[in-house]
Coordinates of C-alpha atoms in Angstrom, one line a residue:
M1 CA -35.9 -18.8 1.0
S2 CA -34.4 -19.2 -2.5
A3 CA -33.2 -22.7 -3.6
H4 CA -29.8 -21.2 -4.2
A5 CA -29.4 -19.5 -0.9
S6 CA -26.3 -20.5 1.0
T7 CA -26.5 -22.2 4.4
P8 CA -23.9 -22.0 7.2
A9 CA -22.6 -25.5 6.3
D10 CA -22.0 -24.3 2.7
D11 CA -20.2 -21.2 3.9
L12 CA -18.1 -23.4 6.2
R13 CA -17.2 -25.8 3.4
R14 CA -16.3 -23.0 1.1
G15 CA -14.3 -21.4 3.8
L16 CA -12.3 -24.6 4.4
A17 CA -11.9 -25.4 0.7
G18 CA -9.6 -22.4 0.2
P19 CA -7.0 -23.3 2.9
I20 CA -7.0 -27.0 1.8
R21 CA -6.2 -26.1 -1.7
W22 CA -3.5 -23.7 -0.6
R23 CA -1.9 -26.4 1.6
L24 CA -2.1 -29.1 -1.0
L25 CA -0.4 -26.8 -3.5
L26 CA 2.2 -25.9 -0.9
A27 CA 2.8 -29.6 -0.1
V28 CA 3.2 -30.3 -3.8
V29 CA 5.7 -27.4 -4.2
V30 CA 7.7 -28.5 -1.1
I31 CA 7.8 -32.2 -2.2
G32 CA 8.7 -31.2 -5.7
G33 CA 11.4 -28.9 -4.4
I34 CA 12.9 -31.7 -2.2
A35 CA 12.8 -34.1 -5.2
L36 CA 14.6 -31.5 -7.3
L37 CA 17.2 -30.9 -4.6
H38 CA 17.8 -34.7 -4.4
R39 CA 18.1 -34.8 -8.2
I40 CA 20.6 -32.0 -8.2
D41 CA 22.5 -33.7 -5.3
A42 CA 22.6 -37.0 -7.3
L43 CA 23.8 -35.1 -10.4
L44 CA 26.6 -33.4 -8.4
T45 CA 27.7 -36.8 -6.9
R46 CA 27.6 -38.5 -10.3
E47 CA 29.6 -35.7 -11.8
Y48 CA 32.1 -36.0 -9.0
E49 CA 32.4 -39.8 -9.6
R50 CA 32.8 -39.2 -13.3
E51 CA 35.6 -36.9 -12.6
A52 CA 37.2 -39.4 -10.3
M53 CA 36.8 -42.1 -12.9
A54 CA 38.4 -39.8 -15.5
Q55 CA 41.3 -39.1 -13.1
A56 CA 41.7 -42.8 -12.4
I57 CA 41.9 -43.6 -16.1
Q58 CA 44.4 -40.8 -16.7
G59 CA 46.4 -41.9 -13.7
D60 CA 46.5 -45.5 -15.0
A61 CA 47.5 -44.4 -18.4
L62 CA 50.1 -42.0 -17.0
I63 CA 51.8 -44.7 -14.8
E64 CA 51.8 -47.1 -17.7
G65 CA 53.2 -44.3 -19.9
F66 CA 56.0 -43.7 -17.3
I67 CA 56.9 -47.4 -17.3
R68 CA 56.9 -47.6 -21.1
Q69 CA 59.1 -44.5 -21.4
R70 CA 61.6 -46.0 -19.0
V71 CA 61.5 -49.4 -20.7
Q72 CA 62.2 -47.6 -24.0
L73 CA 65.2 -45.8 -22.5
L74 CA 66.6 -49.0 -21.0
T75 CA 66.1 -50.8 -24.3
T76 CA 68.0 -48.1 -26.0
L77 CA 70.7 -48.4 -23.4
A78 CA 70.9 -52.1 -23.9
A79 CA 71.1 -51.7 -27.7
L80 CA 73.9 -49.2 -27.5
T81 CA 76.0 -51.1 -25.0
G82 CA 75.4 -54.4 -27.0
S83 CA 76.8 -52.7 -30.1
A84 CA 79.9 -51.3 -28.4
H85 CA 83.4 -52.2 -29.7
G86 CA 85.2 -53.5 -26.7
A87 CA 84.8 -53.3 -23.0
R88 CA 86.0 -49.7 -22.8
D89 CA 83.6 -48.4 -25.4
E90 CA 80.8 -50.4 -23.7
S91 CA 81.7 -48.8 -20.3
E92 CA 81.8 -45.3 -21.7
R93 CA 78.5 -45.6 -23.5
F94 CA 76.9 -47.1 -20.3
D95 CA 78.2 -44.3 -18.1
V96 CA 77.0 -41.5 -20.3
L97 CA 73.5 -42.9 -20.9
A98 CA 73.0 -44.2 -17.3
N99 CA 73.9 -40.8 -15.8
E100 CA 71.6 -39.0 -18.2
I101 CA 68.8 -41.4 -17.4
R102 CA 69.2 -40.9 -13.6
R103 CA 69.4 -37.2 -14.1
E104 CA 66.2 -37.0 -16.1
M105 CA 64.3 -39.7 -14.1
P106 CA 64.9 -39.4 -10.4
D107 CA 62.4 -42.3 -9.7
I108 CA 65.1 -44.7 -11.0
A109 CA 67.3 -45.5 -8.0
T110 CA 70.0 -47.5 -9.8
V111 CA 70.9 -48.5 -13.4
Y112 CA 72.9 -51.8 -13.7
L113 CA 75.0 -53.4 -16.5
L114 CA 74.9 -57.2 -15.8
D115 CA 76.5 -60.2 -17.4
T116 CA 74.6 -63.3 -18.4
R117 CA 74.7 -64.7 -14.8
G118 CA 73.6 -61.5 -13.3
G119 CA 76.9 -60.3 -12.1
V120 CA 77.3 -56.6 -11.8
R121 CA 79.7 -55.2 -14.5
A122 CA 78.8 -51.6 -13.8
A123 CA 76.3 -49.7 -11.7
R124 CA 75.2 -46.1 -11.4
G125 CA 72.9 -45.0 -8.6
E126 CA 72.0 -45.5 -5.0
D127 CA 71.0 -49.2 -4.9
A128 CA 73.8 -51.8 -4.4
L129 CA 74.0 -55.4 -3.6
P130 CA 74.7 -56.4 0.0
E131 CA 78.0 -58.0 -0.9
P132 CA 80.3 -57.2 -3.9
G133 CA 80.4 -60.0 -6.5
V134 CA 77.0 -61.4 -5.6
A135 CA 74.9 -62.1 -8.7
H136 CA 71.3 -61.0 -9.2
R137 CA 70.3 -64.6 -9.9
A138 CA 71.2 -65.4 -6.3
F139 CA 68.0 -63.5 -5.1
P140 CA 64.8 -65.5 -5.4
L141 CA 62.6 -62.5 -6.5
R142 CA 65.1 -61.4 -9.2
A143 CA 66.0 -64.6 -10.9
P144 CA 62.5 -65.4 -12.4
A145 CA 62.4 -62.0 -14.1
M146 CA 65.9 -62.5 -15.5
R147 CA 65.1 -66.0 -16.9
Q148 CA 61.8 -64.6 -18.4
A149 CA 63.6 -61.7 -20.1
A150 CA 66.3 -64.1 -21.5
E151 CA 63.7 -66.6 -22.7
E152 CA 61.3 -64.0 -24.3
H153 CA 64.0 -61.6 -25.4
A154 CA 61.8 -58.8 -23.9
P155 CA 61.8 -56.7 -20.8
A156 CA 60.5 -58.3 -17.6
A157 CA 59.8 -56.8 -14.1
T158 CA 60.2 -58.5 -10.8
A159 CA 57.5 -58.9 -8.2
P160 CA 57.5 -56.2 -5.5
L161 CA 60.6 -56.4 -3.3
R162 CA 62.9 -54.4 -1.0
L163 CA 65.7 -52.5 -2.6
A164 CA 69.2 -52.6 -1.1
D165 CA 68.4 -49.5 1.0
G166 CA 65.2 -51.1 2.3
R167 CA 62.7 -49.1 0.3
P168 CA 59.9 -50.9 -1.5
G169 CA 60.4 -51.1 -5.3
T170 CA 60.9 -53.3 -8.3
L171 CA 63.6 -54.1 -10.8
L172 CA 63.2 -54.2 -14.5
Y173 CA 65.5 -56.3 -16.6
V174 CA 66.2 -55.7 -20.4
P175 CA 68.2 -58.4 -22.1
I176 CA 71.3 -57.5 -24.3
M177 CA 71.1 -59.6 -27.4
D178 CA 73.6 -60.3 -30.1
G179 CA 71.4 -61.9 -32.6
E180 CA 69.9 -64.8 -30.8
R181 CA 72.6 -64.9 -28.2
L182 CA 72.3 -63.3 -24.7
T183 CA 75.3 -61.2 -23.8
G184 CA 74.0 -59.5 -20.7
Y185 CA 71.3 -57.4 -19.0
V186 CA 70.5 -53.8 -18.4
A187 CA 68.5 -53.4 -15.2
A188 CA 66.9 -50.5 -13.4
A189 CA 65.7 -50.3 -9.8
F190 CA 62.5 -48.3 -9.3
A191 CA 61.5 -46.8 -5.9
Y192 CA 57.7 -46.8 -5.5
E193 CA 57.5 -43.6 -3.5
R194 CA 59.4 -41.6 -6.1
L195 CA 57.6 -43.3 -9.1
F196 CA 54.0 -42.8 -7.9
T197 CA 54.7 -39.3 -6.5
R198 CA 56.1 -38.2 -9.8
A199 CA 53.5 -39.9 -11.9
L200 CA 50.3 -39.2 -9.9
A201 CA 50.8 -36.2 -7.8
G202 CA 50.6 -33.7 -10.7
Q203 CA 47.8 -35.5 -12.4
L204 CA 45.4 -35.9 -9.4
R205 CA 46.4 -32.5 -8.0
G206 CA 45.6 -33.5 -4.5
R207 CA 41.9 -33.4 -5.1
F208 CA 41.5 -37.2 -5.1
S209 CA 43.2 -39.6 -2.8
Y210 CA 44.8 -42.8 -4.2
R211 CA 46.6 -46.0 -3.3
V212 CA 48.4 -48.6 -5.3
S213 CA 48.4 -52.3 -4.3
D214 CA 50.6 -55.1 -5.7
E215 CA 49.3 -58.4 -7.1
R216 CA 49.3 -59.9 -3.6
G217 CA 47.0 -57.1 -2.3
E218 CA 49.7 -55.3 -0.3
I219 CA 49.7 -51.5 -0.4
I220 CA 52.8 -50.4 -2.0
A221 CA 52.0 -46.6 -2.3
T222 CA 49.3 -44.3 -0.9
S223 CA 48.6 -40.6 -1.0
V224 CA 48.8 -38.4 2.1
G225 CA 45.4 -38.2 3.9
Y226 CA 43.8 -41.2 2.3
P227 CA 40.3 -41.3 3.9
E228 CA 39.1 -44.1 6.2
H229 CA 35.4 -43.7 5.2
I230 CA 34.8 -43.6 1.5
A231 CA 31.7 -43.9 -0.6
R232 CA 33.4 -46.2 -3.2
D233 CA 36.7 -47.0 -4.9
I234 CA 37.4 -46.6 -8.6
T235 CA 39.9 -49.3 -9.5
R236 CA 42.2 -49.5 -12.5
D237 CA 44.7 -52.3 -13.2
I238 CA 48.3 -51.3 -14.2
T239 CA 50.2 -53.9 -16.3
L240 CA 54.0 -54.2 -16.0
P241 CA 56.4 -55.9 -18.5
G242 CA 56.6 -59.6 -17.9
G243 CA 53.1 -60.1 -16.6
H244 CA 53.2 -58.6 -13.2
G245 CA 50.8 -55.7 -12.4
W246 CA 49.5 -53.3 -9.8
Q247 CA 46.0 -52.0 -8.8
L248 CA 45.2 -48.3 -8.6
D249 CA 42.4 -47.2 -6.3
V250 CA 41.0 -43.7 -6.5
A251 CA 38.8 -42.9 -3.5
V252 CA 35.4 -41.2 -3.8
E253 CA 34.8 -39.7 -0.3
S254 CA 31.4 -39.5 1.3
M255 CA 29.6 -36.2 1.1
Q256 CA 31.8 -35.1 -1.8
P257 CA 31.7 -32.7 -3.4
F258 CA 30.9 -31.2 0.0
T259 CA 30.8 -27.5 -0.9
A260 CA 28.6 -27.9 -4.0
R261 CA 26.2 -30.3 -2.2
A262 CA 26.1 -28.1 0.9
I263 CA 25.3 -25.0 -1.2
N264 CA 22.6 -27.0 -3.0
W265 CA 20.8 -28.2 0.1
V266 CA 21.2 -25.0 2.1
T267 CA 20.1 -22.8 -0.7
G268 CA 17.3 -25.1 -1.6
A269 CA 16.1 -25.4 2.0
L270 CA 16.2 -21.6 2.4
V271 CA 14.2 -21.2 -0.9
L272 CA 11.6 -23.8 0.2
L273 CA 11.4 -22.2 3.6
L274 CA 10.9 -18.8 2.0
V275 CA 8.3 -20.1 -0.4
T276 CA 6.5 -21.8 2.6
F277 CA 6.6 -18.6 4.6
L278 CA 5.3 -16.5 1.8
A279 CA 2.6 -19.0 1.0
L280 CA 1.5 -19.2 4.6
R281 CA 1.7 -15.4 4.9
E282 CA -0.4 -15.0 1.8
E283 CA -2.9 -17.5 3.2
V284 CA -3.2 -15.6 6.4
R285 CA -3.6 -12.3 4.5
A286 CA -6.1 -13.9 2.2
R287 CA -8.1 -15.2 5.2
R288 CA -7.9 -11.8 6.8
F289 CA -9.0 -10.2 3.6
A290 CA -11.9 -12.6 3.3
A291 CA -12.9 -11.9 6.8
Y292 CA -12.7 -8.1 6.1
S293 CA -14.7 -8.7 2.9
R294 CA -17.4 -10.5 4.8
D295 CA -17.5 -7.8 7.5
L296 CA -17.7 -5.2 4.8
E297 CA -20.5 -7.1 3.0
L298 CA -22.4 -7.4 6.3
L299 CA -21.8 -3.7 7.0
S300 CA -22.9 -2.8 3.5
R301 CA -26.1 -4.8 3.9
D302 CA -26.8 -3.0 7.2
L303 CA -26.1 0.3 5.6
L304 CA -28.4 -0.4 2.7
D305 CA -31.1 -1.5 5.1
A306 CA -30.5 1.6 7.2
N307 CA -30.6 3.8 4.0
M308 CA -33.9 2.2 2.9
R309 CA -35.3 2.9 6.4
L310 CA -34.0 6.5 6.3
E311 CA -35.5 7.0 2.8
E312 CA -38.9 5.7 4.1
R313 CA -38.6 7.9 7.1
A314 CA -37.7 10.9 4.9
Q315 CA -40.7 10.2 2.8
Q316 CA -42.9 10.0 5.9
I317 CA -41.4 13.3 7.2
A318 CA -41.9 15.0 3.8
E319 CA -45.5 13.8 3.8
A320 CA -45.9 15.0 7.4
N321 CA -44.5 18.4 6.4
R322 CA -46.8 18.6 3.4
A323 CA -49.7 17.7 5.7
K324 CA -48.5 20.3 8.2
S325 CA -48.3 23.0 5.5
R326 CA -51.8 22.1 4.2
F327 CA -53.2 22.2 7.8
L328 CA -51.5 25.5 8.6
A329 CA -52.6 27.1 5.4
N330 CA -56.2 26.0 5.8
V331 CA -56.4 26.9 9.5
S332 CA -54.6 30.3 8.9
H333 CA -57.0 31.1 6.0
E334 CA -60.0 30.2 8.0
L335 CA -58.8 32.3 10.9
R336 CA -58.2 35.4 8.9
T337 CA -61.8 36.2 8.0
P338 CA -63.2 36.4 11.6
L339 CA -60.0 38.2 12.7
N340 CA -60.4 40.8 10.0
A341 CA -64.0 41.3 11.1
I342 CA -62.9 41.7 14.7
V343 CA -60.2 44.2 13.8
G344 CA -62.4 46.1 11.4
Y345 CA -65.5 46.4 13.6
N346 CA -63.4 47.2 16.7
A347 CA -61.7 50.0 14.8
L348 CA -65.1 51.4 13.7
A349 CA -66.2 51.3 17.3
L350 CA -63.1 53.2 18.4
D351 CA -63.7 55.8 15.6
G352 CA -67.2 56.4 17.0
M353 CA -69.0 54.9 14.0
Y354 CA -71.6 53.4 16.4
G355 CA -71.5 56.2 18.9
E356 CA -69.1 57.6 21.4
V357 CA -67.3 54.9 23.3
P358 CA -67.3 55.5 27.0
A359 CA -64.0 56.1 28.6
T360 CA -64.4 53.0 30.8
L361 CA -64.7 50.8 27.7
R362 CA -62.1 52.6 25.5
G363 CA -59.2 50.9 27.3
S364 CA -60.8 47.5 26.7
H365 CA -61.4 48.2 23.1
E366 CA -57.8 49.3 22.7
R367 CA -56.6 46.1 24.3
I368 CA -58.9 44.1 22.0
Q369 CA -57.4 46.0 19.1
A370 CA -53.8 45.3 20.1
A371 CA -54.5 41.6 20.8
A372 CA -56.4 41.2 17.5
D373 CA -53.6 42.9 15.6
H374 CA -51.0 40.6 17.2
L375 CA -53.1 37.5 16.4
L376 CA -53.7 38.7 12.9
G377 CA -50.0 39.2 12.4
L378 CA -49.3 35.7 13.8
V379 CA -51.8 34.2 11.4
N380 CA -50.4 36.2 8.5
D381 CA -46.9 35.0 9.4
V382 CA -47.9 31.4 9.5
L383 CA -49.8 31.7 6.3
D384 CA -46.9 33.4 4.6
L385 CA -44.5 30.7 5.8
S386 CA -46.8 28.0 4.6
K387 CA -47.2 29.5 1.2
I388 CA -43.4 29.9 0.9
E389 CA -42.8 26.3 1.9
V390 CA -45.3 24.9 -0.6
G391 CA -44.1 27.3 -3.4
R392 CA -47.3 29.3 -3.6
M393 CA -46.0 32.7 -2.6
E394 CA -46.8 34.9 -5.6
R395 CA -44.6 37.8 -6.7
E396 CA -45.4 41.0 -8.6
I397 CA -42.2 42.2 -10.2
E398 CA -42.4 45.9 -11.0
P399 CA -40.1 48.9 -10.8
V400 CA -39.7 49.9 -7.2
D401 CA -38.5 53.2 -5.8
L402 CA -36.5 52.5 -2.6
D403 CA -37.3 56.0 -1.2
S404 CA -41.0 55.3 -1.2
I405 CA -40.4 51.9 0.4
L406 CA -38.3 53.5 3.2
D407 CA -41.0 56.1 3.7
S408 CA -43.7 53.5 4.1
V409 CA -41.6 51.5 6.5
A410 CA -40.8 54.6 8.6
T411 CA -44.5 55.5 8.8
V412 CA -45.4 52.1 10.2
V413 CA -42.5 51.7 12.8
E414 CA -42.5 55.4 14.0
P415 CA -45.0 55.0 16.8
A416 CA -43.3 51.9 18.3
A417 CA -39.9 53.7 18.2
E418 CA -41.3 56.9 19.7
A419 CA -42.9 54.9 22.5
K420 CA -39.4 53.5 23.5
G421 CA -37.6 56.8 23.0
L422 CA -35.6 55.5 20.1
R423 CA -34.5 57.4 17.1
V424 CA -34.9 55.8 13.7
D425 CA -32.7 57.1 10.9
M426 CA -33.4 56.4 7.2
V427 CA -30.5 57.0 4.8
A428 CA -30.6 56.7 1.0
T429 CA -27.4 57.4 -0.9
R430 CA -27.2 59.5 -4.0
N431 CA -27.9 57.9 -7.4
L432 CA -29.7 55.0 -5.8
P433 CA -31.1 53.0 -8.8
T434 CA -34.7 51.9 -9.3
I435 CA -34.9 48.1 -8.9
E436 CA -37.3 45.6 -10.3
T437 CA -38.7 43.5 -7.5
D438 CA -41.8 42.8 -5.5
A439 CA -42.5 45.9 -3.4
R440 CA -44.9 44.2 -1.0
H441 CA -42.4 41.5 -0.1
L442 CA -39.5 44.0 0.2
R443 CA -41.7 46.2 2.5
Q444 CA -42.5 43.1 4.6
I445 CA -38.8 42.2 4.9
L446 CA -37.8 45.7 6.0
L447 CA -40.8 46.0 8.4
N448 CA -39.8 42.7 10.1
L449 CA -36.1 43.7 10.4
T450 CA -36.9 47.3 11.6
A451 CA -39.6 46.1 14.1
N452 CA -37.2 43.4 15.4
A453 CA -34.4 46.0 15.9
I454 CA -36.8 48.3 17.8
K455 CA -38.0 45.4 19.9
F456 CA -34.5 44.5 21.1
T457 CA -33.1 48.0 21.5
E458 CA -33.6 49.7 24.8
R459 CA -31.8 52.9 24.1
G460 CA -29.9 54.5 21.2
S461 CA -31.0 54.3 17.6
V462 CA -32.0 52.2 14.7
T463 CA -30.4 53.1 11.3
V464 CA -31.6 51.9 7.9
V465 CA -29.2 52.6 5.0
A466 CA -29.9 51.9 1.3
R467 CA -26.9 52.0 -1.1
R468 CA -25.4 50.5 -4.2
G469 CA -23.5 47.3 -3.4
G470 CA -21.8 44.9 -5.9
P471 CA -24.1 44.1 -8.8
G472 CA -27.2 45.3 -7.0
V473 CA -28.3 47.2 -3.9
Q474 CA -27.8 46.6 -0.2
I475 CA -30.1 47.7 2.6
T476 CA -28.7 47.5 6.2
V477 CA -30.7 47.7 9.4
E478 CA -28.4 48.5 12.3
D479 CA -29.3 48.9 15.9
T480 CA -27.6 49.5 19.3
G481 CA -29.5 46.8 21.1
I482 CA -28.5 43.7 23.1
G483 CA -26.7 42.0 20.2
I484 CA -26.6 38.3 19.3
A485 CA -24.1 35.6 20.4
S486 CA -21.9 34.1 17.7
G487 CA -23.4 30.7 18.2
D488 CA -26.9 32.1 17.6
L489 CA -26.3 34.0 14.4
E490 CA -27.7 31.2 12.2
R491 CA -30.2 29.8 14.7
I492 CA -32.2 33.0 14.7
F493 CA -33.2 32.5 11.0
E494 CA -34.8 29.2 11.9
E495 CA -38.5 28.9 12.4
F496 CA -39.9 29.5 16.0
E497 CA -36.4 30.4 17.3
Q498 CA -35.8 33.5 19.4
V499 CA -32.6 35.2 20.4
R500 CA -33.7 35.9 24.0
P501 CA -36.6 33.7 25.1
S502 CA -38.1 34.9 28.4
G503 CA -39.9 32.0 29.7
R504 CA -43.7 31.9 29.4
G505 CA -44.3 35.6 30.1
D506 CA -46.3 37.7 27.7
S507 CA -46.5 36.1 24.3
M508 CA -47.2 39.5 22.7
Q509 CA -43.9 40.7 23.9
R510 CA -42.0 37.5 23.1
G511 CA -43.2 37.1 19.6
T512 CA -43.4 33.9 17.6
G513 CA -39.9 33.6 16.2
L514 CA -41.1 33.7 12.6
G515 CA -40.2 37.2 11.5
L516 CA -36.5 36.6 10.6
A517 CA -37.3 33.2 9.1
I518 CA -39.9 34.7 6.8
A519 CA -37.6 37.7 6.0
R520 CA -34.7 35.3 4.8
K521 CA -37.1 33.2 2.8
L522 CA -38.6 36.2 1.1
S523 CA -35.2 37.7 0.4
R524 CA -34.2 34.5 -1.4
L525 CA -37.5 34.5 -3.2
L526 CA -36.5 37.9 -4.6
G527 CA -33.1 36.6 -5.6
G528 CA -31.2 38.1 -2.7
E529 CA -29.7 37.1 0.6
L530 CA -30.1 38.2 4.2
T531 CA -27.0 38.1 6.5
V532 CA -26.2 39.4 10.0
T533 CA -23.2 40.5 12.0
S534 CA -23.4 41.2 15.7
Q535 CA -21.6 41.7 19.0
V536 CA -23.2 41.0 22.3
G537 CA -24.1 44.2 24.1
Q538 CA -23.2 46.4 21.1
G539 CA -26.0 45.8 18.7
S540 CA -26.6 44.0 15.4
C541 CA -26.5 44.7 11.7
F542 CA -28.7 42.9 9.2
T543 CA -27.8 43.3 5.5
L544 CA -30.2 42.6 2.7
S545 CA -28.6 42.2 -0.7
L546 CA -30.9 42.4 -3.7
P547 CA -30.2 42.2 -7.5
L548 CA -31.3 45.1 -9.7
V549 CA -33.8 42.7 -11.4
A550 CA -35.4 39.9 -9.5
P551 CA -35.1 36.5 -11.2
A552 CA -38.0 34.8 -12.9
Q553 CA -40.2 32.8 -10.6
H554 CA -40.0 29.0 -10.6
T555 CA -42.9 27.4 -8.8
T556 CA -43.0 23.9 -7.6
P557 CA -46.3 22.0 -7.9
S558 CA -47.5 21.4 -4.4
T559 CA -50.6 21.2 -2.3
A560 CA -52.8 24.2 -3.3
V561 CA -53.5 26.8 -0.7
P562 CA -57.2 27.9 -0.7
A563 CA -57.8 31.2 -2.3
Y564 CA -59.3 33.8 -0.1
S565 CA -60.7 37.4 -0.3
S566 CA -58.5 39.8 1.5
G567 CA -60.9 42.8 1.3
E568 CA -61.7 42.8 4.9
A569 CA -58.1 42.4 6.0
E570 CA -56.9 45.2 3.7
R571 CA -59.6 47.4 5.0
A572 CA -58.6 46.7 8.6
R573 CA -55.0 47.4 7.8
E574 CA -55.9 50.7 6.2
I575 CA -57.9 51.7 9.2
V576 CA -54.9 50.8 11.5
V577 CA -52.6 52.8 9.3
E578 CA -54.9 55.8 9.2
S579 CA -55.2 55.7 12.9
M580 CA -51.4 55.6 13.3
Q581 CA -51.0 58.5 10.8
Q582 CA -53.5 60.6 12.8
S583 CA -51.6 60.1 16.1
Q584 CA -49.6 63.0 17.5
A585 CA -46.1 61.5 17.3
P586 CA -43.1 63.7 16.5
P587 CA -41.5 63.2 13.0
M588 CA -38.5 60.9 12.6
N589 CA -35.1 61.9 11.3
R590 CA -35.1 61.4 7.5
Q591 CA -32.2 62.0 5.1
Q592 CA -33.2 62.4 1.5
A593 CA -30.9 61.2 -1.3
S594 CA -31.0 64.7 -2.9
S595 CA -29.4 66.4 0.1
P596 CA -26.3 65.7 2.1
A597 CA -27.0 63.4 5.0
P598 CA -26.1 64.8 8.5
S599 CA -24.1 62.8 10.9
I600 CA -26.1 60.1 12.7
P601 CA -25.3 59.8 16.4
G602 CA -24.8 56.2 17.5
A603 CA -25.0 54.8 13.9
R604 CA -22.4 52.4 12.7
G605 CA -21.5 51.2 9.2
V606 CA -23.6 53.8 7.4
D607 CA -22.3 55.1 4.1
A608 CA -22.0 58.8 3.6
P609 CA -24.0 60.3 0.7
G610 CA -22.3 59.8 -2.7
S611 CA -20.1 56.9 -1.4
E612 CA -22.2 54.0 -2.8
D613 CA -19.5 53.1 -5.4

């Protein structure tokens, strides 16, 4: 065995290596896909947190901007009232500006005009002190902011407190200064709910929840639906005038942004599942294809082995056929010489060459003559068949007159037809051309066909018609015999096949089954073809088609058939022919091409004179 030949273990390792590589690659793809999905999820979460941070910063700036805007308005109000000429002018200025402020800023519940002690000189809005005449300094959460504003000459806000109506809020005090002297305060009460709703609702647009805590950690404002479970809070400090401040918390909920993350994971999972399914399906298909390939390879090897065995067998059969042909040719040749002697001397005895043959012996001599003729015909057929098979059948191409061929055939078959009471009609159409072919082979074909027709026809007639047909001539031999079944139309042209074998019986009556086989081979040797049509019980029609000029002979080198001298055989045949010609048989019907042909009773498919075209 070759050093590189594969073993079952090698095949197994190679078979397992493919699936392992496939699965490792699939595992890498799946792990990479999950990592990518996690990365995308983190990016979505981070982007959401960035957006929440941006919203928190904007919310912080917005609230501080709201507060600064209101402080500026209150400072303007304080300056205008402080520069008024008289109490009436002060009151009118305060009323106009206070009403405008409350109309433009609904989050301011009340606007106050206070004296230096915190007493209410004028008020516009919803908030009011519990009792008239009570000063703001009387409240612990309001007094520190008022002192801080007076000392710093700047606005100051109170700590978270309850307004007069009970709502949570804060107050902002702005001092009214006349140079360095404090002349009063302008104050504004802010309600948390209105302030944060107005400041934050439009900015956060309901996407993010928020809450605001005071400096003590108490929640002073919260959005609707603030979540209980959050991922983290984004915190921003809001500074108020005077040092107080608030804390803004924007909530980042868990699993947010839910829609984007859900789409990411669901789509990614579906893609990974699809990739896994396709990879596994391709692996299964690849394994099936590999199995089919192995089976096909094994089958191809078996077919190659079988083909080699068939080629060897064909060579053996060809060699056997060549050996058979050589044997038949040699045996047939060796048998012809003594048979010719038997036929010739027996014919001489019957002719009285050696004296008158007694009547008691004449029957035996005639039987010897018939048996010898039959045996000689069998040997001739076998020898002809062997010569055709080995490509040694010689041809003598010469101009041939079909009329003379038909006459010679009629002369030979006349006694057999007369003995059975059959009529043989020979028909040659007008203007029948002279063809160039082998006369001896053509005569042999027609003798075989006509003798075969007579043999299988019990009553009626046998008709032979020669006419122009296509590019050459056609000769038909038609009988009214037993016919041939459709399944046997090709089998009858095979060697040693008979249309109606009759058991063992008399071999001289059964024949050898070589006549039609030799006739077809000879017809093809002459460049023609022999075909048959038949109906059981109605007769058969054999058609021989020949070209006007036989093709050149192509011989195939083969085993040589020993040459022999046919002098004795030809002499014996001449004696037989002469004896037949001297018999007292009535003449057959013969239509010459030069005269119109009479109607032929019982004949089918015979052309009338002059209809060959």
